[in-house]
mmCIF file of C-alpha atoms and ligand atoms in Angstrom:
data_model
loop_
_atom_site.group_PDB
_atom_site.id
_atom_site.type_symbol
_atom_site.label_atom_id
_atom_site.label_comp_id
_atom_site.label_asym_id
_atom_site.label_seq_id
_atom_site.Cartn_x
_atom_site.Cartn_y
_atom_site.Cartn_z
ATOM 1 C CA UNK A 1 0.000 0.000 0.000
ATOM 2 C CA UNK A 2 1.270 3.464 -0.847
ATOM 3 C CA UNK A 3 0.980 6.055 1.888
ATOM 4 C CA UNK A 4 -1.641 8.686 1.052
ATOM 5 C CA UNK A 5 -0.216 12.033 0.012
ATOM 6 C CA UNK A 6 -3.118 13.871 1.607
ATOM 7 C CA UNK A 7 -4.495 12.251 4.730
ATOM 8 C CA UNK A 8 -7.449 13.905 6.431
ATOM 9 C CA UNK A 9 -8.381 11.882 9.494
ATOM 10 C CA UNK A 10 -11.496 12.337 11.637
ATOM 11 C CA UNK A 11 -11.730 16.068 11.035
ATOM 12 C CA UNK A 12 -14.535 17.899 12.841
ATOM 13 C CA UNK A 13 -14.916 21.651 12.671
ATOM 14 C CA UNK A 14 -17.593 23.881 14.151
ATOM 15 C CA UNK A 15 -18.639 27.462 14.402
ATOM 16 C CA UNK A 16 -17.283 28.903 17.619
ATOM 17 C CA UNK A 17 -20.905 29.423 18.689
ATOM 18 C CA UNK A 18 -21.587 25.720 18.342
ATOM 19 C CA UNK A 19 -22.942 24.310 15.097
ATOM 20 C CA UNK A 20 -20.819 21.486 13.755
ATOM 21 C CA UNK A 21 -19.951 21.887 10.075
ATOM 22 C CA UNK A 22 -17.683 18.890 9.449
ATOM 23 C CA UNK A 23 -18.380 15.567 11.104
ATOM 24 C CA UNK A 24 -15.294 13.379 11.424
ATOM 25 C CA UNK A 25 -14.344 13.657 7.809
ATOM 26 C CA UNK A 26 -11.634 11.265 6.648
ATOM 27 C CA UNK A 27 -10.358 11.550 3.098
ATOM 28 C CA UNK A 28 -7.195 10.055 1.691
ATOM 29 C CA UNK A 29 -5.677 10.926 -1.649
ATOM 30 C CA UNK A 30 -2.817 8.769 -2.875
ATOM 31 C CA UNK A 31 0.096 10.153 -4.899
ATOM 32 C CA UNK A 32 -1.068 10.858 -8.439
ATOM 33 C CA UNK A 33 -4.680 9.964 -7.677
ATOM 34 C CA UNK A 34 -7.696 12.043 -8.686
ATOM 35 C CA UNK A 35 -10.238 12.028 -5.869
ATOM 36 C CA UNK A 36 -13.656 13.649 -6.235
ATOM 37 C CA UNK A 37 -15.366 15.424 -3.381
ATOM 38 C CA UNK A 38 -19.050 15.600 -4.252
ATOM 39 C CA UNK A 39 -21.952 17.168 -2.421
ATOM 40 C CA UNK A 40 -24.660 19.757 -2.579
ATOM 41 C CA UNK A 41 -24.145 23.413 -1.837
ATOM 42 C CA UNK A 42 -23.419 23.947 1.851
ATOM 43 C CA UNK A 43 -22.243 20.362 2.462
ATOM 44 C CA UNK A 44 -18.828 21.607 3.585
ATOM 45 C CA UNK A 45 -16.671 20.956 0.524
ATOM 46 C CA UNK A 46 -14.899 24.309 0.560
ATOM 47 C CA UNK A 47 -14.491 24.012 4.327
ATOM 48 C CA UNK A 48 -12.466 20.841 3.750
ATOM 49 C CA UNK A 49 -10.328 22.596 1.135
ATOM 50 C CA UNK A 50 -9.699 25.493 3.509
ATOM 51 C CA UNK A 51 -8.803 23.126 6.342
ATOM 52 C CA UNK A 52 -6.164 21.504 4.118
ATOM 53 C CA UNK A 53 -4.513 24.877 3.509
ATOM 54 C CA UNK A 54 -4.953 26.055 7.088
ATOM 55 C CA UNK A 55 -7.136 28.968 6.024
ATOM 56 C CA UNK A 56 -10.380 28.373 7.905
ATOM 57 C CA UNK A 57 -12.252 31.547 8.843
ATOM 58 C CA UNK A 58 -11.694 32.843 12.375
ATOM 59 C CA UNK A 59 -15.294 32.056 13.251
ATOM 60 C CA UNK A 60 -14.545 28.364 12.835
ATOM 61 C CA UNK A 61 -12.565 26.074 15.110
ATOM 62 C CA UNK A 62 -11.121 22.605 14.637
ATOM 63 C CA UNK A 63 -12.607 20.277 17.262
ATOM 64 C CA UNK A 64 -10.658 17.147 16.468
ATOM 65 C CA UNK A 65 -8.862 15.284 13.750
ATOM 66 C CA UNK A 66 -5.746 15.866 11.741
ATOM 67 C CA UNK A 67 -4.620 16.815 8.292
ATOM 68 C CA UNK A 68 -1.365 15.322 7.083
ATOM 69 C CA UNK A 69 0.426 16.192 3.876
ATOM 70 C CA UNK A 70 3.321 14.071 2.622
ATOM 71 C CA UNK A 71 3.190 12.214 5.915
ATOM 72 C CA UNK A 72 3.559 15.331 8.087
ATOM 73 C CA UNK A 73 0.879 16.491 10.513
ATOM 74 C CA UNK A 74 0.087 20.069 9.510
ATOM 75 C CA UNK A 75 -1.570 20.934 12.825
ATOM 76 C CA UNK A 76 1.695 20.221 14.609
ATOM 77 C CA UNK A 77 3.517 22.950 12.665
ATOM 78 C CA UNK A 78 3.558 26.632 13.515
ATOM 79 C CA UNK A 79 2.106 29.011 10.973
ATOM 80 C CA UNK A 80 5.207 30.186 9.104
ATOM 81 C CA UNK A 81 6.823 26.782 8.564
ATOM 82 C CA UNK A 82 3.423 25.300 7.752
ATOM 83 C CA UNK A 83 2.774 27.857 5.044
ATOM 84 C CA UNK A 84 6.083 27.168 3.351
ATOM 85 C CA UNK A 85 5.718 23.384 3.805
ATOM 86 C CA UNK A 86 2.295 23.474 2.134
ATOM 87 C CA UNK A 87 3.431 25.978 -0.515
ATOM 88 C CA UNK A 88 6.116 23.591 -1.740
ATOM 89 C CA UNK A 89 3.774 20.631 -1.953
ATOM 90 C CA UNK A 90 0.225 21.759 -2.627
ATOM 91 C CA UNK A 91 -1.682 24.381 -4.572
ATOM 92 C CA UNK A 92 -5.247 25.537 -4.909
ATOM 93 C CA UNK A 93 -7.381 26.241 -7.972
ATOM 94 C CA UNK A 94 -10.340 28.306 -6.808
ATOM 95 C CA UNK A 95 -13.894 28.562 -8.019
ATOM 96 C CA UNK A 96 -13.813 32.194 -9.022
ATOM 97 C CA UNK A 97 -10.762 33.147 -11.061
ATOM 98 C CA UNK A 98 -11.402 36.872 -10.762
ATOM 99 C CA UNK A 99 -11.364 37.192 -6.990
ATOM 100 C CA UNK A 100 -8.376 34.834 -6.799
ATOM 101 C CA UNK A 101 -6.222 37.182 -8.841
ATOM 102 C CA UNK A 102 -5.105 40.505 -7.455
ATOM 103 C CA UNK A 103 -6.765 43.084 -9.757
ATOM 104 C CA UNK A 104 -4.046 45.700 -9.294
ATOM 105 C CA UNK A 105 -1.083 43.501 -10.237
ATOM 106 C CA UNK A 106 0.076 42.293 -13.620
ATOM 107 C CA UNK A 107 -0.117 38.581 -14.407
ATOM 108 C CA UNK A 108 3.653 38.014 -14.255
ATOM 109 C CA UNK A 109 4.221 38.413 -10.507
ATOM 110 C CA UNK A 110 1.029 36.504 -9.785
ATOM 111 C CA UNK A 111 2.664 33.456 -11.339
ATOM 112 C CA UNK A 112 6.290 34.097 -10.433
ATOM 113 C CA UNK A 113 5.873 35.165 -6.775
ATOM 114 C CA UNK A 114 5.702 31.626 -5.520
ATOM 115 C CA UNK A 115 8.579 30.527 -7.750
ATOM 116 C CA UNK A 116 10.747 33.276 -6.323
ATOM 117 C CA UNK A 117 9.603 33.016 -2.706
ATOM 118 C CA UNK A 118 8.992 29.315 -2.354
ATOM 119 C CA UNK A 119 11.536 27.832 -4.726
ATOM 120 C CA UNK A 120 14.081 30.651 -4.487
ATOM 121 C CA UNK A 121 14.289 31.201 -8.254
ATOM 122 C CA UNK A 122 15.915 34.290 -9.755
ATOM 123 C CA UNK A 123 13.520 36.711 -11.488
ATOM 124 C CA UNK A 124 14.651 35.748 -14.998
ATOM 125 C CA UNK A 125 14.445 32.064 -14.274
ATOM 126 C CA UNK A 126 10.946 32.472 -12.808
ATOM 127 C CA UNK A 127 9.871 34.488 -15.819
ATOM 128 C CA UNK A 128 11.095 31.824 -18.221
ATOM 129 C CA UNK A 129 9.204 29.217 -16.229
ATOM 130 C CA UNK A 130 6.037 31.364 -16.282
ATOM 131 C CA UNK A 131 6.286 31.665 -20.066
ATOM 132 C CA UNK A 132 6.674 27.912 -20.431
ATOM 133 C CA UNK A 133 3.676 27.334 -18.160
ATOM 134 C CA UNK A 134 1.482 29.750 -20.101
ATOM 135 C CA UNK A 135 2.410 27.816 -23.216
ATOM 136 C CA UNK A 136 1.459 24.590 -21.468
ATOM 137 C CA UNK A 137 -1.989 25.930 -20.579
ATOM 138 C CA UNK A 138 -2.326 27.015 -24.227
ATOM 139 C CA UNK A 139 -2.265 30.754 -23.815
ATOM 140 C CA UNK A 140 -1.197 32.456 -27.026
ATOM 141 C CA UNK A 141 1.295 35.344 -26.895
ATOM 142 C CA UNK A 142 2.454 34.550 -23.370
ATOM 143 C CA UNK A 143 4.980 37.441 -23.386
ATOM 144 C CA UNK A 144 2.143 39.911 -23.847
ATOM 145 C CA UNK A 145 -0.156 38.178 -21.344
ATOM 146 C CA UNK A 146 2.467 38.429 -18.585
ATOM 147 C CA UNK A 147 2.244 42.217 -18.835
ATOM 148 C CA UNK A 148 -1.580 42.375 -18.655
ATOM 149 C CA UNK A 149 -3.856 42.929 -15.666
ATOM 150 C CA UNK A 150 -6.518 40.355 -14.724
ATOM 151 C CA UNK A 151 -9.424 42.463 -16.024
ATOM 152 C CA UNK A 152 -7.848 42.442 -19.484
ATOM 153 C CA UNK A 153 -8.326 38.670 -19.707
ATOM 154 C CA UNK A 154 -11.489 36.639 -20.326
ATOM 155 C CA UNK A 155 -12.786 34.340 -17.569
ATOM 156 C CA UNK A 156 -11.387 31.293 -19.318
ATOM 157 C CA UNK A 157 -7.976 32.938 -19.761
ATOM 158 C CA UNK A 158 -7.915 33.911 -16.102
ATOM 159 C CA UNK A 159 -8.649 30.346 -15.090
ATOM 160 C CA UNK A 160 -5.833 29.158 -17.392
ATOM 161 C CA UNK A 161 -3.499 31.602 -15.659
ATOM 162 C CA UNK A 162 -4.546 30.246 -12.265
ATOM 163 C CA UNK A 163 -3.996 26.694 -13.448
ATOM 164 C CA UNK A 164 -0.535 27.673 -14.662
ATOM 165 C CA UNK A 165 0.137 29.336 -11.302
ATOM 166 C CA UNK A 166 -1.109 26.260 -9.426
ATOM 167 C CA UNK A 167 1.232 23.935 -11.329
ATOM 168 C CA UNK A 168 4.139 26.402 -11.292
ATOM 169 C CA UNK A 169 6.036 25.087 -8.275
ATOM 170 C CA UNK A 170 5.385 21.434 -9.265
ATOM 171 C CA UNK A 171 3.131 20.641 -6.307
ATOM 172 C CA UNK A 172 2.337 16.983 -5.669
ATOM 173 C CA UNK A 173 -1.257 17.851 -4.696
ATOM 174 C CA UNK A 174 -3.726 20.259 -6.205
ATOM 175 C CA UNK A 175 -7.090 21.035 -4.663
ATOM 176 C CA UNK A 176 -9.514 22.376 -7.259
ATOM 177 C CA UNK A 177 -12.683 23.841 -5.753
ATOM 178 C CA UNK A 178 -15.374 23.789 -8.443
ATOM 179 C CA UNK A 179 -12.893 25.343 -10.846
ATOM 180 C CA UNK A 180 -15.355 25.728 -13.717
ATOM 181 C CA UNK A 181 -18.665 26.808 -12.192
ATOM 182 C CA UNK A 182 -18.008 30.500 -12.829
ATOM 183 C CA UNK A 183 -17.429 29.888 -16.552
ATOM 184 C CA UNK A 184 -19.548 29.484 -19.700
ATOM 185 C CA UNK A 185 -20.455 25.927 -20.607
ATOM 186 C CA UNK A 186 -18.152 25.697 -23.633
ATOM 187 C CA UNK A 187 -15.277 27.181 -21.673
ATOM 188 C CA UNK A 188 -15.999 24.774 -18.803
ATOM 189 C CA UNK A 189 -15.297 21.831 -21.071
ATOM 190 C CA UNK A 190 -12.016 23.299 -22.252
ATOM 191 C CA UNK A 191 -10.872 24.038 -18.719
ATOM 192 C CA UNK A 192 -11.818 20.558 -17.514
ATOM 193 C CA UNK A 193 -9.893 19.030 -20.399
ATOM 194 C CA UNK A 194 -6.934 21.250 -19.544
ATOM 195 C CA UNK A 195 -6.966 20.253 -15.862
ATOM 196 C CA UNK A 196 -7.175 16.575 -16.855
ATOM 197 C CA UNK A 197 -4.286 17.029 -19.284
ATOM 198 C CA UNK A 198 -2.088 18.931 -16.795
ATOM 199 C CA UNK A 199 -2.848 16.403 -14.055
ATOM 200 C CA UNK A 200 -1.885 13.490 -16.275
ATOM 201 C CA UNK A 201 1.254 15.215 -17.549
ATOM 202 C CA UNK A 202 2.515 16.180 -14.115
ATOM 203 C CA UNK A 203 1.212 13.138 -12.231
ATOM 204 C CA UNK A 204 -0.132 15.454 -9.534
ATOM 205 C CA UNK A 205 -2.611 14.135 -6.991
ATOM 206 C CA UNK A 206 -5.868 16.041 -7.334
ATOM 207 C CA UNK A 207 -8.720 16.633 -4.920
ATOM 208 C CA UNK A 208 -11.470 17.732 -7.248
ATOM 209 C CA UNK A 209 -14.491 19.409 -5.672
ATOM 210 C CA UNK A 210 -17.601 19.394 -7.791
ATOM 211 C CA UNK A 211 -21.385 19.247 -7.971
ATOM 212 C CA UNK A 212 -21.204 17.396 -11.210
ATOM 213 C CA UNK A 213 -21.199 13.611 -11.349
ATOM 214 C CA UNK A 214 -20.541 13.629 -15.072
ATOM 215 C CA UNK A 215 -17.229 15.289 -14.375
ATOM 216 C CA UNK A 216 -16.507 12.764 -11.636
ATOM 217 C CA UNK A 217 -16.981 9.917 -14.111
ATOM 218 C CA UNK A 218 -14.654 11.519 -16.630
ATOM 219 C CA UNK A 219 -11.862 12.764 -14.431
ATOM 220 C CA UNK A 220 -11.717 10.929 -11.120
ATOM 221 C CA UNK A 221 -10.721 7.498 -9.838
ATOM 222 C CA UNK A 222 -12.068 7.638 -6.290
ATOM 223 C CA UNK A 223 -14.708 9.737 -4.604
ATOM 224 C CA UNK A 224 -16.167 10.907 -1.317
ATOM 225 C CA UNK A 225 -19.816 11.890 -1.110
ATOM 226 C CA UNK A 226 -20.447 14.565 1.486
ATOM 227 C CA UNK A 227 -23.782 15.380 3.082
ATOM 228 C CA UNK A 228 -24.115 17.941 5.896
ATOM 229 C CA UNK A 229 -20.422 17.760 6.660
ATOM 230 C CA UNK A 230 -20.429 13.965 6.853
ATOM 231 C CA UNK A 231 -18.911 11.564 4.352
ATOM 232 C CA UNK A 232 -21.827 9.227 3.621
ATOM 233 C CA UNK A 233 -20.016 7.149 1.038
ATOM 234 C CA UNK A 234 -16.480 6.635 -0.170
ATOM 235 C CA UNK A 235 -15.578 4.359 -3.041
ATOM 236 C CA UNK A 236 -13.877 3.991 -6.362
ATOM 237 C CA UNK A 237 -15.734 5.971 -8.992
ATOM 238 C CA UNK A 238 -16.515 2.792 -10.807
ATOM 239 C CA UNK A 239 -18.093 1.265 -7.714
ATOM 240 C CA UNK A 240 -19.943 4.486 -6.992
ATOM 241 C CA UNK A 241 -21.603 4.397 -10.392
ATOM 242 C CA UNK A 242 -22.183 0.653 -10.574
ATOM 243 C CA UNK A 243 -23.175 -0.063 -6.981
ATOM 244 C CA UNK A 244 -23.896 3.066 -4.959
ATOM 245 C CA UNK A 245 -24.350 1.963 -1.339
ATOM 246 C CA UNK A 246 -25.953 4.942 0.329
ATOM 247 C CA UNK A 247 -29.507 6.090 -0.477
ATOM 248 C CA UNK A 248 -28.192 9.629 -0.869
ATOM 249 C CA UNK A 249 -25.629 8.570 -3.469
ATOM 250 C CA UNK A 250 -28.333 6.682 -5.337
ATOM 251 C CA UNK A 251 -30.498 9.803 -5.328
ATOM 252 C CA UNK A 252 -27.582 11.829 -6.673
ATOM 253 C CA UNK A 253 -27.037 9.255 -9.396
ATOM 254 C CA UNK A 254 -30.687 9.401 -10.377
ATOM 255 C CA UNK A 255 -30.369 13.167 -10.720
ATOM 256 C CA UNK A 256 -26.982 13.177 -12.446
ATOM 257 C CA UNK A 257 -26.618 16.247 -14.576
ATOM 258 C CA UNK A 258 -25.408 15.458 -18.030
ATOM 259 C CA UNK A 259 -21.848 16.171 -19.013
ATOM 260 C CA UNK A 260 -23.074 18.366 -21.837
ATOM 261 C CA UNK A 261 -25.174 20.378 -19.386
ATOM 262 C CA UNK A 262 -22.716 20.803 -16.539
ATOM 263 C CA UNK A 263 -24.330 23.968 -15.286
ATOM 264 C CA UNK A 264 -27.201 21.993 -13.776
ATOM 265 C CA UNK A 265 -26.483 21.387 -10.146
ATOM 266 C CA UNK A 266 -27.575 18.470 -8.033
ATOM 267 C CA UNK A 267 -31.292 18.067 -7.513
ATOM 268 C CA UNK A 268 -32.683 18.043 -4.011
ATOM 269 C CA UNK A 269 -33.573 14.630 -2.649
ATOM 270 C CA UNK A 270 -37.088 13.404 -1.828
ATOM 271 C CA UNK A 271 -38.693 14.408 1.502
ATOM 272 C CA UNK A 272 -38.376 10.808 2.765
ATOM 273 C CA UNK A 273 -34.674 10.730 1.948
ATOM 274 C CA UNK A 274 -34.113 14.141 3.512
ATOM 275 C CA UNK A 275 -35.843 12.952 6.699
ATOM 276 C CA UNK A 276 -33.680 9.807 6.761
ATOM 277 C CA UNK A 277 -30.551 11.900 6.223
ATOM 278 C CA UNK A 278 -31.548 14.292 9.003
ATOM 279 C CA UNK A 279 -31.953 11.291 11.356
ATOM 280 C CA UNK A 280 -28.602 9.920 10.305
ATOM 281 C CA UNK A 281 -26.873 13.231 10.984
ATOM 282 C CA UNK A 282 -28.685 13.613 14.339
ATOM 283 C CA UNK A 283 -27.663 10.060 15.350
ATOM 284 C CA UNK A 284 -24.075 10.781 14.366
ATOM 285 C CA UNK A 285 -24.082 13.928 16.485
ATOM 286 C CA UNK A 286 -25.726 12.227 19.466
ATOM 287 C CA UNK A 287 -23.175 9.387 19.393
ATOM 288 C CA UNK A 288 -20.383 11.906 19.049
ATOM 289 C CA UNK A 289 -21.559 14.026 21.988
ATOM 290 C CA UNK A 290 -21.948 10.949 24.176
ATOM 291 C CA UNK A 291 -18.448 9.770 23.328
ATOM 292 C CA UNK A 292 -16.981 13.211 24.028
ATOM 293 C CA UNK A 293 -18.670 13.445 27.411
ATOM 294 C CA UNK A 294 -17.691 9.951 28.492
ATOM 295 C CA UNK A 295 -14.308 9.787 26.880
HETATM 296 N N1 LIG B 1 -17.188 31.985 7.137
HETATM 297 C C1 LIG B 1 -18.188 31.192 7.544
HETATM 298 N N2 LIG B 1 -18.743 31.390 8.748
HETATM 299 C C2 LIG B 1 -19.760 30.620 9.163
HETATM 300 N N3 LIG B 1 -20.275 29.600 8.467
HETATM 301 C C3 LIG B 1 -19.759 29.351 7.278
HETATM 302 C C4 LIG B 1 -18.684 30.126 6.732
HETATM 303 N N4 LIG B 1 -18.379 29.656 5.522
HETATM 304 C C5 LIG B 1 -19.233 28.622 5.315
HETATM 305 N N5 LIG B 1 -20.055 28.445 6.353
HETATM 306 C C6 LIG B 1 -21.086 27.387 6.487
HETATM 307 O O1 LIG B 1 -20.421 26.142 6.461
HETATM 308 C C7 LIG B 1 -21.151 25.186 5.718
HETATM 309 C C8 LIG B 1 -20.290 24.601 4.639
HETATM 310 O O2 LIG B 1 -19.941 25.621 3.729
HETATM 311 P P1 LIG B 1 -19.032 25.362 2.461
HETATM 312 O O3 LIG B 1 -18.724 26.673 1.873
HETATM 313 O O4 LIG B 1 -17.891 24.482 2.821
HETATM 314 O O5 LIG B 1 -20.038 24.550 1.509
HETATM 315 P P2 LIG B 1 -19.767 23.959 0.040
HETATM 316 O O6 LIG B 1 -20.025 22.498 0.098
HETATM 317 O O7 LIG B 1 -18.438 24.405 -0.430
HETATM 318 O O8 LIG B 1 -20.929 24.652 -0.804
HETATM 319 P P3 LIG B 1 -20.904 25.249 -2.313
HETATM 320 O O9 LIG B 1 -21.121 24.086 -3.221
HETATM 321 O O10 LIG B 1 -22.066 26.173 -2.319
HETATM 322 O O11 LIG B 1 -19.607 25.946 -2.521
HETATM 323 C C9 LIG B 1 -22.380 25.893 5.210
HETATM 324 O O12 LIG B 1 -23.442 25.589 6.068
HETATM 325 C C10 LIG B 1 -22.021 27.366 5.305
HETATM 326 O O13 LIG B 1 -23.162 28.136 5.537
HETATM 327 MG MG1 LIG B 2 -17.785 25.679 -1.908
#
């Protein structure tokens, strides 16, 4: 067995006022593996991504569990060393390419900063690498693009720039948080194909967050299905499609948006299923509280 590159183990987070948002989430991503994290809006997918990078909002606290990257427990590190440890090994592709880029800076430093600060490259070296990366993500006239500001690029171009920036320091893990939802349908397909291509070329492990089961089938090998901050099912993608175990997964499958209509998000489940899910979550919480008070 290979050791997982990303190892999230029993992670629970809550609002400081009380409500639990993640319920003992465990997700493992092996080196080079593409793992899907699927769930409806509000399930806690972005919360998991933020926990990996140590950027949870202040209003949220970690109750238990650990996140390990390349075998090292991130919670055991202090902030500075942790940031540089993560920066060398993992990168993030966000949902909204506009807010992720600094509007007042040209594209060049937004790609080269991490090469210079994390890998210690000289400016010229970093620039050459940025040009090569822009070529890889199929941006024409990369010399010109490096001098532009984010608002001078289309949404698809901006996402290509962010993909280039994510791969720049050769991370061994990329977390992509619904990287295409902000884009037009035709552009979505191109960006998905690009992410798949870059992932395969670089052999990077990928945690791919999405609403879209069609994308899961195309891109991912393993998957976690999240409901109300709880992983209700975890399996190979093949098994998930052929033999979904949990009623919620089966409901998702029945409502699978088509790959050619990726803008449709997951349909809500039936009232009976929602009631069963609410009971399951309440039982999980009751068992958890009991264990905490007695243990
Ligand atoms: N800064 C915050 N403070 C308090 N609660 C938050 C905060 N951010 C998110 N939440 C809550 O945490 C839960 C999980 O949110 P999260 O953003 O992880 O969902 P998601 O699965 O990424 O949804 P989406 O598909 O819409 O992006 C939601 O109930 C949300 O309301
Ligand atoms: Mg989200």
